[in-house]
Short mmCIF file of C-alpha atoms in Angstrom, two decimals:
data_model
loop_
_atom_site.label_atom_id
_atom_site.label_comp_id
_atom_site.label_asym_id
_atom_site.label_seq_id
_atom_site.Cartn_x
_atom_site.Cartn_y
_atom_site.Cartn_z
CA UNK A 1 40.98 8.52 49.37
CA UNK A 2 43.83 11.27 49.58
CA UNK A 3 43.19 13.55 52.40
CA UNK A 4 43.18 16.96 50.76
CA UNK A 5 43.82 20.49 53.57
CA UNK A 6 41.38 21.88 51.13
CA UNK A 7 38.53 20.03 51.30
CA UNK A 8 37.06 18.73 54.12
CA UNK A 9 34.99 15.77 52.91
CA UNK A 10 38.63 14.44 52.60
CA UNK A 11 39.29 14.11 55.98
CA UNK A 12 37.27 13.01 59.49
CA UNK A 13 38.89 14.95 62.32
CA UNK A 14 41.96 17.64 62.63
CA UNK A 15 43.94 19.17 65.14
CA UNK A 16 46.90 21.46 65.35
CA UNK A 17 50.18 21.90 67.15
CA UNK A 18 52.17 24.82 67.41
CA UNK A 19 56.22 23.97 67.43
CA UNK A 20 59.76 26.14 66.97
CA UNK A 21 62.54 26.18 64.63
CA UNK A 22 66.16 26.23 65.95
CA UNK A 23 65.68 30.40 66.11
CA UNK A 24 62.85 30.08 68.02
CA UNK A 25 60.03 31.39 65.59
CA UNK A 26 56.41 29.24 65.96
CA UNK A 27 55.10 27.46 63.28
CA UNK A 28 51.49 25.18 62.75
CA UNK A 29 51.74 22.02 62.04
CA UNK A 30 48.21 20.43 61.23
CA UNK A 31 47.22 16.76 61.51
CA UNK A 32 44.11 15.38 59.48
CA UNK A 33 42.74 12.11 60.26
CA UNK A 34 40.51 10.25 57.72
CA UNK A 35 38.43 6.86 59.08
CA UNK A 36 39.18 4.29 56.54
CA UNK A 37 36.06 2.40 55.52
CA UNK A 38 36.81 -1.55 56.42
CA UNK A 39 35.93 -2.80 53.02
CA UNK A 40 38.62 -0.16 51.23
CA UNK A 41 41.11 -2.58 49.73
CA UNK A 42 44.72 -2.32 50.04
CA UNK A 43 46.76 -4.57 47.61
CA UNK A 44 43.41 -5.88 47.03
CA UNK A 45 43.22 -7.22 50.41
CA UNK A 46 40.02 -5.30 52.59
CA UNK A 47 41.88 -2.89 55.46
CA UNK A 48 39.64 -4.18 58.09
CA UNK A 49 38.17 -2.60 60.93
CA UNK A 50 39.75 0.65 63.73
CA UNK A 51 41.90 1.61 60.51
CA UNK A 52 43.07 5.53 59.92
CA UNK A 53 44.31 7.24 57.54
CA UNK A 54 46.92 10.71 58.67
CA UNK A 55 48.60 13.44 56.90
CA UNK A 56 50.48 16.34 58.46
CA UNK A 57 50.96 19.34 57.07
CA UNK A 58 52.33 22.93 57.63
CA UNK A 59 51.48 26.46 55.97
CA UNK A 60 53.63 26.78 52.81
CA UNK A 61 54.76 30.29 52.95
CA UNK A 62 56.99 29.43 56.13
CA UNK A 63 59.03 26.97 53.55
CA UNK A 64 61.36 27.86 50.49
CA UNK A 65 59.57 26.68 47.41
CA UNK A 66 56.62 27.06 49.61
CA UNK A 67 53.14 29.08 48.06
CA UNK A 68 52.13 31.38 50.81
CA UNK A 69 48.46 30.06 51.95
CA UNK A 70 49.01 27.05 50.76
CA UNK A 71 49.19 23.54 52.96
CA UNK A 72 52.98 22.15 52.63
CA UNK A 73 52.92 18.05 53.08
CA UNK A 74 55.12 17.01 55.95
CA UNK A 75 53.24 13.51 55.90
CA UNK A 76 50.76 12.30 53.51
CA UNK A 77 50.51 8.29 53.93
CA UNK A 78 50.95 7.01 57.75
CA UNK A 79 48.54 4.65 58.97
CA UNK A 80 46.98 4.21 62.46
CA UNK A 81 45.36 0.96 63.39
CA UNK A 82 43.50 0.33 67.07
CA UNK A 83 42.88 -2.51 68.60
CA UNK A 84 39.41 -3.94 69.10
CA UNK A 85 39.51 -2.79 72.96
CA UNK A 86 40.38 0.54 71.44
CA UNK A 87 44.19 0.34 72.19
CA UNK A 88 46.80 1.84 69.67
CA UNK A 89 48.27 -1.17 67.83
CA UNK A 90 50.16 0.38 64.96
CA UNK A 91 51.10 3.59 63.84
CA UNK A 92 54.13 4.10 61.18
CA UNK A 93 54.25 5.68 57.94
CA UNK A 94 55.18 2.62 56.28
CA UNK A 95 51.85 0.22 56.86
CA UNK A 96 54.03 -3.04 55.47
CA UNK A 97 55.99 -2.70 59.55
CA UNK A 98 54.67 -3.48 62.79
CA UNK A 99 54.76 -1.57 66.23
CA UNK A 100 54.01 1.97 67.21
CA UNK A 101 57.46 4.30 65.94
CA UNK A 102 56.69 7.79 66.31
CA UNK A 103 56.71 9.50 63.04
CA UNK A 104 59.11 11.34 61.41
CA UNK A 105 57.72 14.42 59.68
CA UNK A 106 60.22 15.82 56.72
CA UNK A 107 60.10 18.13 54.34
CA UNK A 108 58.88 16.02 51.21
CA UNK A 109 59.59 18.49 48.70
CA UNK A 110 63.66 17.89 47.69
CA UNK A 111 64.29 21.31 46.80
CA UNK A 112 61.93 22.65 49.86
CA UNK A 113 64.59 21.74 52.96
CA UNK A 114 64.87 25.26 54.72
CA UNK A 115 61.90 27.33 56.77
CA UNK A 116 61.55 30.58 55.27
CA UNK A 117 62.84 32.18 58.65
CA UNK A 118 66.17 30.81 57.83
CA UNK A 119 66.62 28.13 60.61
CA UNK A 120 68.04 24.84 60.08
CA UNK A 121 66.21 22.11 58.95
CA UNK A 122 64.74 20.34 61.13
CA UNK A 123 62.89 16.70 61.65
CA UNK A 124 59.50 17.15 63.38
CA UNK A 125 58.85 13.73 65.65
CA UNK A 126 55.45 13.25 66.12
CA UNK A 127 54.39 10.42 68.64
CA UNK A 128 50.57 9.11 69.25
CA UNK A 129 51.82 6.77 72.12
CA UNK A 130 48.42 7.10 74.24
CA UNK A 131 45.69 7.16 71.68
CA UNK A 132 42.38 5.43 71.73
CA UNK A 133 39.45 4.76 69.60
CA UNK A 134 36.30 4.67 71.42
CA UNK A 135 33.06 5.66 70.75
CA UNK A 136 33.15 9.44 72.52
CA UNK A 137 33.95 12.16 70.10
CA UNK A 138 37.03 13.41 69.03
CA UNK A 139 39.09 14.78 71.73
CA UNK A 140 42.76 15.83 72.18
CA UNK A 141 43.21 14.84 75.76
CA UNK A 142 46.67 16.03 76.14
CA UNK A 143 49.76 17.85 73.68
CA UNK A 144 52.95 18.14 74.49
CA UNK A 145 55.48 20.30 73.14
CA UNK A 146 59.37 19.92 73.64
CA UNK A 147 60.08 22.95 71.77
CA UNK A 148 60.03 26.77 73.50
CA UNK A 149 60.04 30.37 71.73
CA UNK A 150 62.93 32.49 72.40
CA UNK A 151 62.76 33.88 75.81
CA UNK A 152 64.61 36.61 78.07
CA UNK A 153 66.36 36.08 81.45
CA UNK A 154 63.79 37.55 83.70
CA UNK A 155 65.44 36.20 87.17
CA UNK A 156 67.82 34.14 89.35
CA UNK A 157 66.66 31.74 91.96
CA UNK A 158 68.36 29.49 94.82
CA UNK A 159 66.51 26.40 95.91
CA UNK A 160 66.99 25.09 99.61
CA UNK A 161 68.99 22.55 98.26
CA UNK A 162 71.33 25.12 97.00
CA UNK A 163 70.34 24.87 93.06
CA UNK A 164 70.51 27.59 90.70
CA UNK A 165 68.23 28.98 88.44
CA UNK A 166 67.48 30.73 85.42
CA UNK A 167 64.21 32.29 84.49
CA UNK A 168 62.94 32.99 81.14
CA UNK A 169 59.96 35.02 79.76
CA UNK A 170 59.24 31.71 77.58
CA UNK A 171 58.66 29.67 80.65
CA UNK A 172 61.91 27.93 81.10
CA UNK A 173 63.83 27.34 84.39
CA UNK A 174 67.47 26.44 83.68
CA UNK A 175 70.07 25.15 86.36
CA UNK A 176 73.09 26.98 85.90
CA UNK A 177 74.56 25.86 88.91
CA UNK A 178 74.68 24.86 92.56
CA UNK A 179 76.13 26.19 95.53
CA UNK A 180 78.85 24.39 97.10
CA UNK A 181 79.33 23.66 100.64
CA UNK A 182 81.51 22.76 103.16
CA UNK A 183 82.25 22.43 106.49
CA UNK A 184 84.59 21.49 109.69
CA UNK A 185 85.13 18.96 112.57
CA UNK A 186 86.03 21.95 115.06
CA UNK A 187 84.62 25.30 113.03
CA UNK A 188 85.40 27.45 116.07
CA UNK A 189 89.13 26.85 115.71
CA UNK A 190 88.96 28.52 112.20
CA UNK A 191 91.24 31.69 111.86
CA UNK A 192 89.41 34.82 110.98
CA UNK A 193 91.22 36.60 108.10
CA UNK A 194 88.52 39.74 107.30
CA UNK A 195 84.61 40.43 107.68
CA UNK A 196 83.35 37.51 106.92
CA UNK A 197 86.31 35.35 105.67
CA UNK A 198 87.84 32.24 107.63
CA UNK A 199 90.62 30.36 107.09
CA UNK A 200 91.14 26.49 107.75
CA UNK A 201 93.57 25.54 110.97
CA UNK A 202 95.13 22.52 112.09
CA UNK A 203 92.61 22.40 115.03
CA UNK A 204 89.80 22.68 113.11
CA UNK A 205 90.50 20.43 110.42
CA UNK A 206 90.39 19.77 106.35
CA UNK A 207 87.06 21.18 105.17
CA UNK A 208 84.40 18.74 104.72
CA UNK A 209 82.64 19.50 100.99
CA UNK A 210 79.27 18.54 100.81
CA UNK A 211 75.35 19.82 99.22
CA UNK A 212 72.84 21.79 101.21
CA UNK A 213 69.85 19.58 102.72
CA UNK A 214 72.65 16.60 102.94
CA UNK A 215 74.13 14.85 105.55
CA UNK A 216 75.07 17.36 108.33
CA UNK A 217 74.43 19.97 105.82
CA UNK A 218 71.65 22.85 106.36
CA UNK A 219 69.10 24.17 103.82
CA UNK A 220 70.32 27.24 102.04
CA UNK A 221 67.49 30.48 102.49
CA UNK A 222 67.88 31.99 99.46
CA UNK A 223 67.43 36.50 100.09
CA UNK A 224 68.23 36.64 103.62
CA UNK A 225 70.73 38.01 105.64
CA UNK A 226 72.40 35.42 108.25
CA UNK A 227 72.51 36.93 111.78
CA UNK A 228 75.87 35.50 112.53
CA UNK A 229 77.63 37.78 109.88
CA UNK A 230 76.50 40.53 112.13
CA UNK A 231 78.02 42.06 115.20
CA UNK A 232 75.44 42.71 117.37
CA UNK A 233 78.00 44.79 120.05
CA UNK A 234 79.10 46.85 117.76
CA UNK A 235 75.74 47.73 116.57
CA UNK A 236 74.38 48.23 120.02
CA UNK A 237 77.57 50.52 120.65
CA UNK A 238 76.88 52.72 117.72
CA UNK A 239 73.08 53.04 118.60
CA UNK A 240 74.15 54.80 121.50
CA UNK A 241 76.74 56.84 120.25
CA UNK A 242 74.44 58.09 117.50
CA UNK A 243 71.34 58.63 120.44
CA UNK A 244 74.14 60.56 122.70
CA UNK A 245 75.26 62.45 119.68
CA UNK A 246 71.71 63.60 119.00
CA UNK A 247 70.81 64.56 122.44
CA UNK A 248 73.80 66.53 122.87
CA UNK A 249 73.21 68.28 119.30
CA UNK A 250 69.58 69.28 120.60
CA UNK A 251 70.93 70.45 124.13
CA UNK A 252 73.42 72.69 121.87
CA UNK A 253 70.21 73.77 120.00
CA UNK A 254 68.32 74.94 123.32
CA UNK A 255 70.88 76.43 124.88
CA UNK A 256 71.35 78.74 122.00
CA UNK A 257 68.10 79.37 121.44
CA UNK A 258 67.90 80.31 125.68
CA UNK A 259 70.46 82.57 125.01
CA UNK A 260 68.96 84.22 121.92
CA UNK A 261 65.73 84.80 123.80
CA UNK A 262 67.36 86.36 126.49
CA UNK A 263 69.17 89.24 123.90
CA UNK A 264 65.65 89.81 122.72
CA UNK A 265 64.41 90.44 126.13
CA UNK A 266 66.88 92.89 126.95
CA UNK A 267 65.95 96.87 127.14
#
């Protein structure tokens, strides 16, 4: 029996998927499952037993030549066939070859080839690698989706190994880089050429390139300031010149308010 969106007697089980086009807009893709009875005959041969029939479709208004509302065939004709232990044996839209090839889900419509949202055309691969028959009710244990909506940066993180990465709103983490380092047989031989700038010598050596958490190599702590870039003297120096400035501004202060005081007290 065709499986038919529209009627449900059609059909045993369905479940639905949500994927992206190449501009990032979601679409549904539904998958109906119909239980073949074993004495159906195909070529005028009986099916046999664990034998499924699938069809895939998607809403028609999100493809040109589409009817809004209306189911738009992706698949119509794959077959699934378990095992006796319940095991997937087969699944392929073409029944005649063996093995389990995930399925290709195309527009079947020639002059239907675009989404309405004006992305490119695109080959849906749907894989059942995993599936069981048993007899528990229908269940959709797990669904993975490669594809992700479009998303905004919403951040920049370092790892301790020293890996970059980009946050999105959509929930993807991209490296965009890693941090490079490197380092020297004698470092305290290095020439100081500003703040926080050195310069290789012939005492201390070629520079030794390497990755953080490697070798010899520390762990990079990503938002934190490293104590060595500051100069604890000359901090210490300009506490007190700012505490002896302050006490001599208030002695300044009394004494003029002393003298003031006295003005006022003179008849």
């Amino acid at each position: 029996m065709a499986i038919d969106p529209t009627d449900d007697t059609t059909y045993s089980y369905t479940t639905s998927a949500t994927i992206y086009d190449s501009l990032g807009n979601e679409h549904i893709v539904t998958t109906y499952y119909q239980h073949i009875d074993e004495a159906a005959l195909d070529g005028g041969v009986p099916v046999g037993d664990n034998q499924w029939q699938m069809a895939v479709y998607v809403d028609g208004g999100e493809v040109k030549g589409g009817t809004d509302g209306v189911p738009y065939a992706l698949e119509t004709d794959a077959r699934i066939s378990f095992n006796a232990d319940g095991t997937l044996n087969q699944v392929d839209a073409d029944p005649s070859t063996a093995g389990i090839d995930p399925i290709a889900l195309t527009f079947t419509d020639g002059g239907a080839t675009e989404w309405m949202s004006g992305a490119e055309t695109q080959t849906i691969t749907l894989s059942l690698n995993g599936s069981t028959q048993n007899s528990g009710s229908f269940n959709v244990g797990a669904l993975t989706v490669n594809g992700f909506p479009t998303g905004r940066l919403t951040g920049v993180d370092v790892s301790e190994e020293g890996l970059i990465r980009a946050n999105y709103s959509n929930g993807q983490a991209i490296p965009i880089g890693k941090i490079a380092m490197g380092n020297f047989a004698n470092p305290q031989a290095l020439n100081k050429i500003g703040s926080t700038a050195w310069k290789e010598t012939t005492d201390s050596g070629p520079v030794i390139a390497g990755e953080a958490a490697t070798g010899s190599f520390g762990q990079i702590q990503a938002g934190a300031l490293e104590t060595s870039n500051v100069d604890l003297t000359a901090e210490l120096v300009g506490l007190i010149t700012a505490q002896r400035n302050f006490q001599a501004n208030s002695k300044a202060i009394e004494t003029n308010n002393a003298i003031t005081q006295t003005i006022i007290n003179l008849r």
